XYZ file of C-alpha atoms in Angstrom:
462
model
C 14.527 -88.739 33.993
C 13.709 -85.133 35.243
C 17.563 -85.598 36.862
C 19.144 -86.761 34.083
C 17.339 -84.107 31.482
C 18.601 -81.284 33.875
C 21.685 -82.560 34.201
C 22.458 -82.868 30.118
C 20.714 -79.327 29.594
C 23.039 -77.562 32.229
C 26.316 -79.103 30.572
C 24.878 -77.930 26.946
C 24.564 -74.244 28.705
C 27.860 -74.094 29.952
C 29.846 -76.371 26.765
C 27.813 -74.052 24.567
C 30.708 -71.055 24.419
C 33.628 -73.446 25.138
C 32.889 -74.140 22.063
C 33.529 -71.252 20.400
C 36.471 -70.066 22.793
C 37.608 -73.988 21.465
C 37.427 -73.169 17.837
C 38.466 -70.019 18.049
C 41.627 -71.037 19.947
C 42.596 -73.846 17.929
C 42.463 -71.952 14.565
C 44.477 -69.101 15.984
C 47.020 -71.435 18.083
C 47.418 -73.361 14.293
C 47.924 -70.329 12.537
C 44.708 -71.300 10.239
C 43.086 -67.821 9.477
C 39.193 -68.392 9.599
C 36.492 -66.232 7.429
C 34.367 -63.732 8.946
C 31.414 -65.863 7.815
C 32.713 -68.580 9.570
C 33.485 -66.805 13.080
C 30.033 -65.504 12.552
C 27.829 -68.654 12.616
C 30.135 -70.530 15.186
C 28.803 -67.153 17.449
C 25.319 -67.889 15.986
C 25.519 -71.203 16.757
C 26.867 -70.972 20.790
C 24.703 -68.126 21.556
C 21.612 -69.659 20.110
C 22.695 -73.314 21.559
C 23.518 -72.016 25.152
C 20.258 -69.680 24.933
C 17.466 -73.012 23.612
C 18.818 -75.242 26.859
C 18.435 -72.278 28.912
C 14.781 -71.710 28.273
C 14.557 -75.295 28.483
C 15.581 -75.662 31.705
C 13.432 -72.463 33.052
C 10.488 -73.937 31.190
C 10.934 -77.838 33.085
C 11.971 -75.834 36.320
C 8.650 -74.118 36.099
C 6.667 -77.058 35.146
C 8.253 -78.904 37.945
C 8.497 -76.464 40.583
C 11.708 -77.234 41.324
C 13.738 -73.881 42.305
C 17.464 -75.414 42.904
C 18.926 -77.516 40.404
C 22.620 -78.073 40.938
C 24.930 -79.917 38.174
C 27.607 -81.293 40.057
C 31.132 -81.714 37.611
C 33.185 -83.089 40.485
C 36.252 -82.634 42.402
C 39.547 -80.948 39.337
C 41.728 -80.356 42.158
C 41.657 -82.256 45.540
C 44.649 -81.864 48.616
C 42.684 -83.962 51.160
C 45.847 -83.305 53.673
C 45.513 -79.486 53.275
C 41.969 -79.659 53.512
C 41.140 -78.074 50.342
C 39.640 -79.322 46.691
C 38.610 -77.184 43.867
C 34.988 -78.486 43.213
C 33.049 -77.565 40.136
C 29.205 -77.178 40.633
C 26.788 -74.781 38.634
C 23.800 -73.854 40.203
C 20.298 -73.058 38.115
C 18.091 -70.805 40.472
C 15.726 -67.520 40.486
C 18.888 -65.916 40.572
C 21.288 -67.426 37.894
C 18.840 -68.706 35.327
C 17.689 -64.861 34.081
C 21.450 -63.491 34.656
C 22.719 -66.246 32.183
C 19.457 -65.742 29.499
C 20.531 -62.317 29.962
C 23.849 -62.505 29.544
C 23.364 -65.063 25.777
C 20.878 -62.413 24.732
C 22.804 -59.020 25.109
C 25.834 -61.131 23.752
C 24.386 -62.711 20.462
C 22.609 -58.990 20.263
C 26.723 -57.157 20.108
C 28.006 -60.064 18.333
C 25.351 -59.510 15.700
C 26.248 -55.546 15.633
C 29.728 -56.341 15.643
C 30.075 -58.400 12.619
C 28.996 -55.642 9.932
C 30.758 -52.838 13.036
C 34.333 -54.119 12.502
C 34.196 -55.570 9.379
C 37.146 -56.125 7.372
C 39.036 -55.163 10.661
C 42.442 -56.156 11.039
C 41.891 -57.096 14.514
C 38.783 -58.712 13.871
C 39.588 -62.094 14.953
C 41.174 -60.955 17.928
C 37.878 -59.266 19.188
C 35.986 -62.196 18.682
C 38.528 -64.564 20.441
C 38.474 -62.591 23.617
C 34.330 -61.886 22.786
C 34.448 -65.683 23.007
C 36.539 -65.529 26.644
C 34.474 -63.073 27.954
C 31.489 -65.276 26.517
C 32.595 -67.797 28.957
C 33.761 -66.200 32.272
C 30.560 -64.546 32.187
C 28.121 -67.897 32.046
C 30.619 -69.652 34.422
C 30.192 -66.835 36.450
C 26.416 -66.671 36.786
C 25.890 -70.467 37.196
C 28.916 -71.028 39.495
C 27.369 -72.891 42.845
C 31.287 -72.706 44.426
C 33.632 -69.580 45.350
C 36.775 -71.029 43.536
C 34.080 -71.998 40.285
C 32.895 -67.864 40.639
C 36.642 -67.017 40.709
C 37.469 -68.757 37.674
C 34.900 -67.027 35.774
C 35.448 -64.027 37.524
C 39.125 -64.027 35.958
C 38.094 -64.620 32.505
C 35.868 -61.230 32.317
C 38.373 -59.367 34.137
C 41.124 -60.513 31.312
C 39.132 -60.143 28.267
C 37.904 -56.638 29.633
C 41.527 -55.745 29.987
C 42.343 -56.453 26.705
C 39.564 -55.100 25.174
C 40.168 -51.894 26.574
C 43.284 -51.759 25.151
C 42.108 -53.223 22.037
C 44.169 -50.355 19.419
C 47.544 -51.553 21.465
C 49.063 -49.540 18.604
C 48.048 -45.708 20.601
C 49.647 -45.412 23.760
C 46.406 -44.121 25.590
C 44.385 -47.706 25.417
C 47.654 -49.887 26.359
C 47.683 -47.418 29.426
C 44.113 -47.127 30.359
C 44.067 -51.022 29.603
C 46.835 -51.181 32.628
C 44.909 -48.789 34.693
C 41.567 -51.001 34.299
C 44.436 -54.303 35.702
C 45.649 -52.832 38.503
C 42.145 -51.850 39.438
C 40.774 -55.311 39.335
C 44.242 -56.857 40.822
C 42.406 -55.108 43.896
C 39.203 -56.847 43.507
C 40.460 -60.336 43.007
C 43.307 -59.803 45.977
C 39.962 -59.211 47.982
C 38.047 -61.808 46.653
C 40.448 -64.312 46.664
C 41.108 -63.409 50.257
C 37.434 -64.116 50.989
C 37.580 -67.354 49.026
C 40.232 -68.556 51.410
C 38.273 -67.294 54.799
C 35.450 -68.888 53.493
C 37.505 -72.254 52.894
C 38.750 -71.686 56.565
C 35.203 -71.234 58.366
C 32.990 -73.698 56.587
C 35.670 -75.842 55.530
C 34.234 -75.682 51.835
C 33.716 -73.162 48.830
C 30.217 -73.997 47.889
C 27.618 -71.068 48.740
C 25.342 -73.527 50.129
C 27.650 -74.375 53.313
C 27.744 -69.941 53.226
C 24.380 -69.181 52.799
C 22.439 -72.456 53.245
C 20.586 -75.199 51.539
C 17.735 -72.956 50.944
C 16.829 -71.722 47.363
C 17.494 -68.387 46.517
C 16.699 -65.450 48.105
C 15.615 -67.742 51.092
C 19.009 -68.892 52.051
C 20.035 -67.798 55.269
C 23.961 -67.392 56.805
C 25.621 -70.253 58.580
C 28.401 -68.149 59.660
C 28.176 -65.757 62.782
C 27.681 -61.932 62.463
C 31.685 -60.754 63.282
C 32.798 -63.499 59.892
C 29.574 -62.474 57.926
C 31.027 -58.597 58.198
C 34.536 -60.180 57.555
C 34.063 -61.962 54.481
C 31.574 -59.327 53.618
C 33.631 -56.417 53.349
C 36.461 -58.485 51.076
C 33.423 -59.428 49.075
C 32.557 -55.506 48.677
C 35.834 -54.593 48.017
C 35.635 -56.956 45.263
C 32.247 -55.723 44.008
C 32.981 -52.552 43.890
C 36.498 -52.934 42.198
C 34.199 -54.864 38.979
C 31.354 -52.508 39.149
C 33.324 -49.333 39.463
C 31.500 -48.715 42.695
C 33.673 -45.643 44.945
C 36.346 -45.381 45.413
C 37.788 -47.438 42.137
C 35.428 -45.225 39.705
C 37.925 -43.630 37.766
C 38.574 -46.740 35.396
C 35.160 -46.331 33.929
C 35.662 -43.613 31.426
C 38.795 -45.086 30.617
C 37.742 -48.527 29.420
C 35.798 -46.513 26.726
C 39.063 -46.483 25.029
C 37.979 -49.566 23.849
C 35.656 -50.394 20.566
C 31.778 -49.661 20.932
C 30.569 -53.227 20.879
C 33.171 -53.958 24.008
C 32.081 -50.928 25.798
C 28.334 -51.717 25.444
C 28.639 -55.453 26.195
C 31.137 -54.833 29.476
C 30.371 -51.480 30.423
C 26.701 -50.864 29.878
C 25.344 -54.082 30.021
C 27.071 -57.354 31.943
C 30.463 -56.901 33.854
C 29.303 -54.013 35.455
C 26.658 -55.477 36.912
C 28.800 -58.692 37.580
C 29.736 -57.056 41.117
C 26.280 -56.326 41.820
C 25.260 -60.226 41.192
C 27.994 -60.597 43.537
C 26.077 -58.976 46.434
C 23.034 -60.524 45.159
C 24.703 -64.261 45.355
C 25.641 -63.411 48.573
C 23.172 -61.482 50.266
C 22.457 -63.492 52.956
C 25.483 -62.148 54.250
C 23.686 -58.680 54.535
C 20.796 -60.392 57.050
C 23.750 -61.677 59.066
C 25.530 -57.974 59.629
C 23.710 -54.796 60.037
C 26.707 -53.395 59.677
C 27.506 -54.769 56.326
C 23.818 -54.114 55.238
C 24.544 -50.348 56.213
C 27.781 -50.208 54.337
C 26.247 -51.558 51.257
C 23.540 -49.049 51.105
C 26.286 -45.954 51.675
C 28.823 -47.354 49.115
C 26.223 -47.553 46.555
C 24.175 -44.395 47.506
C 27.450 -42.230 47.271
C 28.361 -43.746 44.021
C 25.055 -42.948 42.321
C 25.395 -39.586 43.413
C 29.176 -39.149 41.961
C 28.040 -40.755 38.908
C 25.121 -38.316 38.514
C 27.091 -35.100 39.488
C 30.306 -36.564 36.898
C 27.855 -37.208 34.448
C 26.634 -33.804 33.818
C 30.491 -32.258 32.888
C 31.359 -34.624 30.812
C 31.758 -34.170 26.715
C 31.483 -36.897 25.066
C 28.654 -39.294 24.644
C 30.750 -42.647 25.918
C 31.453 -41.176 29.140
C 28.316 -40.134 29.887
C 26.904 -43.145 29.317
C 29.675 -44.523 31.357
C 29.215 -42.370 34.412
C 24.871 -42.740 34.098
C 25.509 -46.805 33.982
C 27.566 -46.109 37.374
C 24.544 -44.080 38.961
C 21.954 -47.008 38.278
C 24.773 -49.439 39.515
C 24.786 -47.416 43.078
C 21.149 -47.607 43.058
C 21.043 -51.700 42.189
C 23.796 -52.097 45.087
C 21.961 -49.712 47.604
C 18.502 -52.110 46.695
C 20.524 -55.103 47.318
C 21.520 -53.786 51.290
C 17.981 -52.597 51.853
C 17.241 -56.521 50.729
C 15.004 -55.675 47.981
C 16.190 -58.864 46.034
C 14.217 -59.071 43.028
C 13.453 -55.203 42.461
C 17.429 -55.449 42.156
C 17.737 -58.418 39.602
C 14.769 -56.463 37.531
C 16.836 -53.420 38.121
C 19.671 -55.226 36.490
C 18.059 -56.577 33.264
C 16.292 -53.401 32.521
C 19.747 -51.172 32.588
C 21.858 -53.424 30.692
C 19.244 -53.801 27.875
C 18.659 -50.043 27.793
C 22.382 -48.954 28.418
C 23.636 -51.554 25.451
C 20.995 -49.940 22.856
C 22.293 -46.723 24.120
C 25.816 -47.975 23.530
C 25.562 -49.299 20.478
C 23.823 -45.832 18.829
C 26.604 -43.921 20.342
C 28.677 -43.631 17.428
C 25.596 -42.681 15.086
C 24.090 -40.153 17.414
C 25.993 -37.108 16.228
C 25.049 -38.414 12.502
C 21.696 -38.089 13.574
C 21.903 -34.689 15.591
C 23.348 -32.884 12.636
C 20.160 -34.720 10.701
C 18.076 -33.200 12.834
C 19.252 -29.747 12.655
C 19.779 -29.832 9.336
C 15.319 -30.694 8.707
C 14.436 -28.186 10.858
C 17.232 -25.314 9.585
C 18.622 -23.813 12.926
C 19.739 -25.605 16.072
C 17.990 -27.619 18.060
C 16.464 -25.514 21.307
C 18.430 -26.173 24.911
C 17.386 -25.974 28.356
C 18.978 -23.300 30.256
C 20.630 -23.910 33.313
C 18.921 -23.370 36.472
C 21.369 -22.888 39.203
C 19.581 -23.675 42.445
C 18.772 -20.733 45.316
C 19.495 -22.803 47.980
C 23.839 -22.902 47.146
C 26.040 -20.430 47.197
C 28.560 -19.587 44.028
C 31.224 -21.051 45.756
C 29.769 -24.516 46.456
C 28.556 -24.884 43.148
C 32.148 -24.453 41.945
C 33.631 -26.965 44.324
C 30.791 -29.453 43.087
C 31.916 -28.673 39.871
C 35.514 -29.330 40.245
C 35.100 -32.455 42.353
C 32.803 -33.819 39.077
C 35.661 -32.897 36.494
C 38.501 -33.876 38.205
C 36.482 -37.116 39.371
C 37.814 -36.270 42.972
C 41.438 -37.059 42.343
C 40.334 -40.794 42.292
C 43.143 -41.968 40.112
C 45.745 -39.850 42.013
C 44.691 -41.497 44.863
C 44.776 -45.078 44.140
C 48.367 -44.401 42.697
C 49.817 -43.087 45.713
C 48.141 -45.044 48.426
C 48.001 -48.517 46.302
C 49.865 -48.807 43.156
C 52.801 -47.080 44.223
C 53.861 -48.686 47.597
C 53.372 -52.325 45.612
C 55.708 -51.760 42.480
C 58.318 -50.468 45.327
C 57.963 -53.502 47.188
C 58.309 -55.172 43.687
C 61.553 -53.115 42.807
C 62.572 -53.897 46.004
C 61.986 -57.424 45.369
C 63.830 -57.397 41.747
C 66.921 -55.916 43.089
C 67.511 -58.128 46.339
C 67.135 -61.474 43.651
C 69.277 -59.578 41.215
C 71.950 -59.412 44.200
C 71.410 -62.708 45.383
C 71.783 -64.032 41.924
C 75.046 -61.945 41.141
C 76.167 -63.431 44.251
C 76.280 -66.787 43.853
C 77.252 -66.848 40.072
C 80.118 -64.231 42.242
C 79.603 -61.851 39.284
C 82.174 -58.817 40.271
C 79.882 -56.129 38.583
C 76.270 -57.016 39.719
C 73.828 -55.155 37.891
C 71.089 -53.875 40.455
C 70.047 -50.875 38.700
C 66.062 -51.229 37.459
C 66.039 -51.678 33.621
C 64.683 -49.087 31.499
C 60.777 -49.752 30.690
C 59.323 -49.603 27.420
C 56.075 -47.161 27.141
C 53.262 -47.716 28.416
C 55.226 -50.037 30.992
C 53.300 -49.965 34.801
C 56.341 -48.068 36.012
C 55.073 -44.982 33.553
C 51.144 -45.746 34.561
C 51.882 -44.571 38.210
């Protein structure tokens, strides 16, 4: 009975937001308009459904001390001659259980705020239909047990946050940051889904357990040797980083502020950029495995916490400092995670994304209230001066400086190195098929010229 009530609560966690991604879907694919009263209370109902059978299975897992529950959904996609399936488990664990509480907390909290924030929006339904995606991804994402089930998940955020981002498609500057924010994680899931694969190749399965073992988390340890551990690893920081806007792929951040508040506290402050972190965290066994990969942890996420806090301090507006200081606690979660301080790291998670979305979500009213102040007390409120330190000289203050406000040339650098060289491979590409095409319809004018792009297009991004 213990089984079967474990088993029933984990599919009413996970159905919970399919059903609002469902109803959602269905009334926008039928053209049938639904109320703002309506989209409210089907969020109500998801968020406080997925949250009750949640906290019931934390409350039977502690009564039972059972630490591993795994709901097994079976085999979607199977090639038993290729040797691969696609196999959809969901693990509940020390590890998943909070994230995914978490994650239907901070969720109900900005749907709440953003039915009176946007109402009578024109684009309204839209936010709540990819609100309901990334509703999804991210709860599929915490409870995945498999690589390919993670992946899934891990595409749904990645979409929604896209989108959201460029959210006012009707200004050119969110439909470009919005592409900016795609290529980046194009990156991360080329890396991760190159892991997914090596980890298909040396266990012969996706599920963590054959990659980390049967033990419950943190106490799993790596059946893999040290030289794949560092392997798989590194694609798996490379795709961490790329989510979390860990170095060198932090110049996306302050872009995806383009998007509306609730968005930018829910994604950016609170849950999907933390989702590489979790990453590490579902994986950290790996780190015990590799020194190596333990030591690269701890630099990529000490020398983003340090870029943060420098790029933090020149920037002039509210979102973007917010934006840069989530970044700096995000270096310091990842750096916990390679010195294997597990659950300092998971605490270190839940604290920031409660305290970054409150932040978030006051942004827009804290220059209200800073003219309110000033106003009671009848002069300007008193700032700290500047203390410039002894031990620097002028001219290393003003390199600091520049690095901070030009954000290193991070941007510049991923379009010449990365974006670039691909969409000339892709041009490339386009005009060989173009020529082969012409050719055997034996057109006598081929046309192998590259089209003219509308604004905004990639070509104009890099």
């Amino acid at each position: 009975m213990l089984e079967t009530a474990f088993h029933w609560l984990g599919v009413a966690v996970v159905t919970s937001p399919l059903v609002l991604l469902v109803s959602l879907g269905l009334a926008s694919l039928f053209g049938c308009l639904l109320q703002e009263k309506t989209i409210a209370r089907l969020t109500q109902f998801s968020i406080v459904s997925g949250l009750a059978a949640s906290l019931a299975i934390l409350a039977l897992m502690l009564q039972s001390g059972v630490r591993n529950v795994p709901i097994e959904i079976g085999n979607w996609v199977s090639l038993p001659d290729e040797g691969f399936h696609f196999h959809l488990k969901f693990v509940f664990d020390r590890l998943s259980v909070p994230f995914t509480m978490l994650s239907f907390i901070l969720c109900g909290t900005v749907g709440a705020f953003t039915n009176n924030y946007l109402h009578r929006e024109r684009g309204y339904n839209r936010f709540f239909m990819l609100y309901a995606i990334f509703l999804v991804g991210m709860v599929v994402s915490s409870l995945a047990g498999t690589i390919e089930t993670l992946f899934f998940g891990w595409e749904l955020v990645g979409l929604s946050s896209a989108l959201l981002v460029a959210y006012f498609h009707d200004r050119r500057n969110p439909v470009q940051n919005g592409q900016h924010v795609w290529v980046v994680y194009r990156i991360a899931d080329a890396a991760f889904l190159i892991a997914a694969l090596a980890l298909h190749h040396l266990t012969g399965a996706g599920d963590f357990d054959k990659l980390v073992g049967t033990g419950a988390w943190p106490e799993g340890h790596a059946s893999i040797e040290a030289s794949h551990a560092l392997y798989v690893g590194l694609l798996l920081l490379i795709a961490a980083a790329g989510k979390s806007a860990l170095l060198p792929f932090s110049g996306w951040l302050p872009r995806a502020m383009e998007g509306p508040t609730p968005s930018s506290a829910i994604f950016y402050g609170a849950l999907s950029v933390h989702l590489g972190a979790y990453l590490l965290l579902r994986v950290s066994a790996l780190l015990e495995a590799s020194m190596v990969l333990s030591g690269l942890v701890i630099a990529v996420g000490l020398v983003s916490a340090i870029f943060g806090a420098l790029t933090a301090r020149v920037q002039t507006d509210i979102k973007s400092v917010l934006a840069f200081a989530s970044l700096t606690q995000v270096g310091i979660i990842v750096a916990e995670i390679g010195f294997g301080l597990r659950y300092i790291a998971l605490i270190h998670i839940i604290g920031h994304a409660c305290l970054r979305t409150l932040q978030l979500l006051r942004a827009p009213t804290l220059l209200h209230d800073y003219n309110g102040f000033e106003n009671a007390i009848g002069s300007h409120l008193s700032v700290s001066p500047i203390r410039r330190s002894r031990w620097t000289s002028p001219q290393f203050q003003n390199g600091v400086y520049a690095i901070a406000i030009y954000q290193a040339f991070l941007d510049e650098v991923l379009k010449t190195f990365v974006a670039r060289p691909f969409l000339r491979i892709f041009q490339w590409c386009d005009r060989a098929e173009r020529r082969w095409t012409s050719f055997l319809s034996r057109d006598e004018h081929p046309i192998v010229k590259d089209e003219p792009t509308h604004p905004g297009s990639l070509e104009e991004f890099v």
